[in-house]
Amino acid sequence: LVGTVERGVTTEGERIVDALRRVAGGERLELGASALVAVLLLTAGTVGVVGLNVDYWNSASEEDRAVLQWAQPENDLQRTMDDVAAIADGTDGTDVLFYGTSVGGGTQFYVANESSLDQPPPGGPSWHSRLPLPWYLERAGATVNSSAPDTPPDEALVDAPPVVIAHDDAREEIAAELDGYAVREHRFKLWGEDIVVFLDRDALSRV
């Protein structure tokens, strides 16, 4: 498979890593069917596929950013996201709140203006840290909001929506504010990152 990919993306005498850098720089690439299948097989064989988990890899042009990332969550997240979609289908107003935190010196999950995500490239400042969850939520038609990392949990979770998503590090500080919610923990990415998804039990019982 690696050989098929290499033949499909490289020019004469070029290493595959140089070819990938060339593509990342903005050059469009046409893959033959066999090379495309090989890329998909290699990708699927690396980790359990629950869906595309992506990030933005800057190219030379702001408008031509390529969508790439290597980490994917475990497959059991799919069941939780199916429940989230069902809850969102029966909810008016905000369906999902991302509880923003500061992890490892960076902001996680917080987007200052969710409507800014309607136009590419998304940012805001940390939309990318949510990936791949936005793809599932977009498919479900869920209305999403987030809280700033410096907002106290009792303020951030006033009138909380039926779904709250947070890093596992914040689990204890928000659990007291989410009485009546079931909580599910999931491995999120390849480097031991965990998330917790709080689901309103009443909303969950109706789906």
Tab-separated table of C-alpha atoms in Angstrom:
chain	number	residue	atom	x	y	z
A	1	LEU	CA	0.000	0.000	0.000
A	2	VAL	CA	2.792	2.417	0.863
A	3	GLY	CA	4.378	1.746	-2.502
A	4	THR	CA	1.110	2.437	-4.278
A	5	VAL	CA	0.717	5.732	-2.439
A	6	GLU	CA	4.297	6.707	-3.181
A	7	ARG	CA	3.889	5.996	-6.890
A	8	GLY	CA	0.684	8.001	-6.922
A	9	VAL	CA	1.958	11.200	-5.300
A	10	THR	CA	5.664	11.498	-6.117
A	11	THR	CA	7.449	12.650	-9.244
A	12	GLU	CA	10.645	11.069	-10.547
A	13	GLY	CA	13.349	11.020	-7.872
A	14	GLU	CA	11.147	12.711	-5.282
A	15	ARG	CA	10.691	11.438	-1.750
A	16	ILE	CA	7.128	10.967	-0.536
A	17	VAL	CA	7.652	13.432	2.319
A	18	ASP	CA	8.717	16.109	-0.182
A	19	ALA	CA	5.657	15.372	-2.291
A	20	LEU	CA	3.386	15.831	0.719
A	21	ARG	CA	5.061	19.144	1.517
A	22	ARG	CA	4.502	20.202	-2.095
A	23	VAL	CA	0.812	19.382	-1.827
A	24	ALA	CA	0.554	21.141	1.533
A	25	GLY	CA	2.020	24.206	-0.139
A	26	GLY	CA	-1.076	24.489	-2.257
A	27	GLU	CA	-0.406	22.334	-5.315
A	28	ARG	CA	-3.407	20.300	-6.367
A	29	LEU	CA	-2.908	16.556	-6.692
A	30	GLU	CA	-4.777	14.101	-8.872
A	31	LEU	CA	-4.667	10.537	-7.567
A	32	GLY	CA	-5.383	7.492	-9.624
A	33	ALA	CA	-7.983	5.085	-8.307
A	34	SER	CA	-5.451	2.599	-6.939
A	35	ALA	CA	-3.488	5.275	-5.078
A	36	LEU	CA	-6.669	6.764	-3.661
A	37	VAL	CA	-7.838	3.376	-2.387
A	38	ALA	CA	-4.409	2.752	-0.857
A	39	VAL	CA	-4.504	6.091	0.975
A	40	LEU	CA	-7.936	5.283	2.377
A	41	LEU	CA	-6.874	1.802	3.469
A	42	LEU	CA	-3.755	3.084	5.170
A	43	THR	CA	-5.736	5.764	6.956
A	44	ALA	CA	-8.439	3.350	8.089
A	45	GLY	CA	-5.875	0.845	9.279
A	46	THR	CA	-4.094	3.315	11.523
A	47	VAL	CA	-6.867	3.963	14.053
A	48	GLY	CA	-10.505	2.987	14.601
A	49	VAL	CA	-12.517	5.169	12.301
A	50	VAL	CA	-15.520	6.940	13.779
A	51	GLY	CA	-15.302	9.822	11.313
A	52	LEU	CA	-12.834	12.319	9.959
A	53	ASN	CA	-10.910	14.214	12.593
A	54	VAL	CA	-9.257	17.180	10.957
A	55	ASP	CA	-7.287	20.282	11.556
A	56	TYR	CA	-6.134	23.115	9.343
A	57	TRP	CA	-2.650	22.862	7.892
A	58	ASN	CA	-1.742	26.299	6.573
A	59	SER	CA	-0.924	26.564	2.902
A	60	ALA	CA	0.439	29.583	1.105
A	61	SER	CA	-3.047	31.049	0.793
A	62	GLU	CA	-5.553	31.728	3.561
A	63	GLU	CA	-8.331	30.696	1.185
A	64	ASP	CA	-6.682	27.434	0.169
A	65	ARG	CA	-6.016	25.804	3.504
A	66	ALA	CA	-5.931	22.026	3.383
A	67	VAL	CA	-7.884	20.012	5.950
A	68	LEU	CA	-5.599	17.514	7.666
A	69	GLN	CA	-5.065	15.932	11.075
A	70	TRP	CA	-4.006	12.534	12.360
A	71	ALA	CA	-5.921	11.894	15.607
A	72	GLN	CA	-9.317	10.261	15.882
A	73	PRO	CA	-11.476	9.355	18.870
A	74	GLU	CA	-12.484	5.821	19.730
A	75	ASN	CA	-15.449	4.216	18.015
A	76	ASP	CA	-17.696	4.204	21.101
A	77	LEU	CA	-18.062	7.973	20.759
A	78	GLN	CA	-20.407	7.308	17.843
A	79	ARG	CA	-23.205	6.078	20.115
A	80	THR	CA	-22.966	9.178	22.268
A	81	MET	CA	-23.011	11.453	19.234
A	82	ASP	CA	-26.072	9.603	17.934
A	83	ASP	CA	-27.800	10.398	21.239
A	84	VAL	CA	-26.675	14.017	20.976
A	85	ALA	CA	-28.169	14.228	17.480
A	86	ALA	CA	-31.465	12.773	18.689
A	87	ILE	CA	-31.592	15.200	21.623
A	88	ALA	CA	-30.830	18.155	19.329
A	89	ASP	CA	-33.645	17.122	17.012
A	90	GLY	CA	-36.149	17.603	19.823
A	91	THR	CA	-34.706	20.757	21.379
A	92	ASP	CA	-35.320	24.450	20.747
A	93	GLY	CA	-32.554	26.949	21.377
A	94	THR	CA	-29.006	25.907	22.229
A	95	ASP	CA	-28.466	22.158	22.053
A	96	VAL	CA	-24.792	21.838	22.962
A	97	LEU	CA	-22.469	23.881	25.150
A	98	PHE	CA	-18.714	23.450	24.892
A	99	TYR	CA	-17.294	24.248	28.321
A	100	GLY	CA	-14.168	26.273	27.595
A	101	THR	CA	-11.036	25.612	29.616
A	102	SER	CA	-7.340	26.373	29.588
A	103	VAL	CA	-5.321	23.201	29.110
A	104	GLY	CA	-1.546	23.084	28.797
A	105	GLY	CA	-1.321	26.832	28.360
A	106	GLY	CA	-3.855	26.909	25.514
A	107	THR	CA	-7.569	27.633	25.241
A	108	GLN	CA	-9.761	24.632	24.527
A	109	PHE	CA	-13.273	24.470	23.047
A	110	TYR	CA	-14.013	28.202	23.291
A	111	VAL	CA	-15.219	30.238	20.319
A	112	ALA	CA	-16.009	33.878	21.067
A	113	ASN	CA	-18.525	34.214	18.238
A	114	GLU	CA	-20.081	30.986	16.989
A	115	SER	CA	-21.545	32.728	13.943
A	116	SER	CA	-17.983	33.448	12.768
A	117	LEU	CA	-17.738	29.728	11.946
A	118	ASP	CA	-20.197	30.174	9.093
A	119	GLN	CA	-17.363	31.512	6.932
A	120	PRO	CA	-14.014	29.722	6.416
A	121	PRO	CA	-11.503	29.445	7.847
A	122	PRO	CA	-12.989	28.648	11.269
A	123	GLY	CA	-11.078	29.776	14.322
A	124	GLY	CA	-12.451	31.801	17.100
A	125	PRO	CA	-9.843	31.095	18.873
A	126	SER	CA	-10.028	27.344	19.442
A	127	TRP	CA	-12.575	25.715	17.151
A	128	HIS	CA	-9.872	23.294	16.038
A	129	SER	CA	-9.614	21.800	19.519
A	130	ARG	CA	-13.185	20.532	19.143
A	131	LEU	CA	-12.464	18.404	16.112
A	132	PRO	CA	-13.919	16.045	14.967
A	133	LEU	CA	-17.049	16.831	17.012
A	134	PRO	CA	-18.139	19.787	14.820
A	135	TRP	CA	-18.714	17.425	11.887
A	136	TYR	CA	-21.177	15.339	13.894
A	137	LEU	CA	-22.907	18.392	15.323
A	138	GLU	CA	-23.203	20.037	11.930
A	139	ARG	CA	-24.700	16.880	10.476
A	140	ALA	CA	-27.197	16.779	13.352
A	141	GLY	CA	-28.167	20.415	12.835
A	142	ALA	CA	-27.272	21.139	16.462
A	143	THR	CA	-27.142	24.707	17.749
A	144	VAL	CA	-23.811	25.147	19.540
A	145	ASN	CA	-22.446	27.645	22.036
A	146	SER	CA	-19.411	27.786	24.330
A	147	SER	CA	-18.271	29.374	27.572
A	148	ALA	CA	-15.085	31.371	28.062
A	149	PRO	CA	-12.364	29.682	30.156
A	150	ASP	CA	-12.462	32.438	32.797
A	151	THR	CA	-16.215	32.116	33.378
A	152	PRO	CA	-17.031	30.477	36.736
A	153	PRO	CA	-18.898	27.193	36.311
A	154	ASP	CA	-21.978	28.419	38.167
A	155	GLU	CA	-22.286	31.236	35.605
A	156	ALA	CA	-21.279	29.222	32.549
A	157	LEU	CA	-23.835	26.534	33.305
A	158	VAL	CA	-26.839	28.649	34.268
A	159	ASP	CA	-29.746	27.279	32.229
A	160	ALA	CA	-27.379	24.733	30.691
A	161	PRO	CA	-28.534	23.113	27.446
A	162	PRO	CA	-29.235	19.370	27.329
A	163	VAL	CA	-25.682	18.554	26.184
A	164	VAL	CA	-22.471	19.881	27.741
A	165	ILE	CA	-19.065	18.816	26.431
A	166	ALA	CA	-15.868	19.424	28.382
A	167	HIS	CA	-12.342	18.195	28.885
A	168	ASP	CA	-12.101	15.499	31.532
A	169	ASP	CA	-9.930	17.844	33.618
A	170	ALA	CA	-13.005	20.016	34.185
A	171	ARG	CA	-15.303	17.153	35.122
A	172	GLU	CA	-15.373	17.713	38.879
A	173	GLU	CA	-15.838	21.473	38.731
A	174	ILE	CA	-18.890	21.275	36.480
A	175	ALA	CA	-20.530	18.066	37.709
A	176	ALA	CA	-22.020	19.856	40.726
A	177	GLU	CA	-23.745	22.297	38.363
A	178	LEU	CA	-25.230	19.537	36.208
A	179	ASP	CA	-27.430	17.598	38.581
A	180	GLY	CA	-29.785	15.440	36.560
A	181	TYR	CA	-27.259	14.803	33.794
A	182	ALA	CA	-25.718	11.480	32.837
A	183	VAL	CA	-22.016	11.662	32.042
A	184	ARG	CA	-20.030	9.651	29.532
A	185	GLU	CA	-16.261	9.718	29.247
A	186	HIS	CA	-14.473	9.096	25.960
A	187	ARG	CA	-10.917	8.919	24.730
A	188	PHE	CA	-10.655	11.817	22.356
A	189	LYS	CA	-7.338	11.760	20.516
A	190	LEU	CA	-4.226	9.682	20.114
A	191	TRP	CA	-2.265	11.286	22.947
A	192	GLY	CA	-4.425	10.349	25.925
A	193	GLU	CA	-6.839	13.264	25.724
A	194	ASP	CA	-10.235	12.538	27.313
A	195	ILE	CA	-13.547	14.363	27.100
A	196	VAL	CA	-16.766	14.109	29.075
A	197	VAL	CA	-20.218	14.490	27.573
A	198	PHE	CA	-23.018	15.409	29.970
A	199	LEU	CA	-26.505	14.479	28.741
A	200	ASP	CA	-29.697	15.689	30.384
A	201	ARG	CA	-31.446	12.537	31.600
A	202	ASP	CA	-34.927	13.871	30.853
A	203	ALA	CA	-33.977	14.781	27.295
A	204	LEU	CA	-32.198	11.450	26.900
A	205	SER	CA	-35.259	9.520	28.055
A	206	ARG	CA	-37.322	11.093	25.298
A	207	VAL	CA	-35.123	9.950	22.413
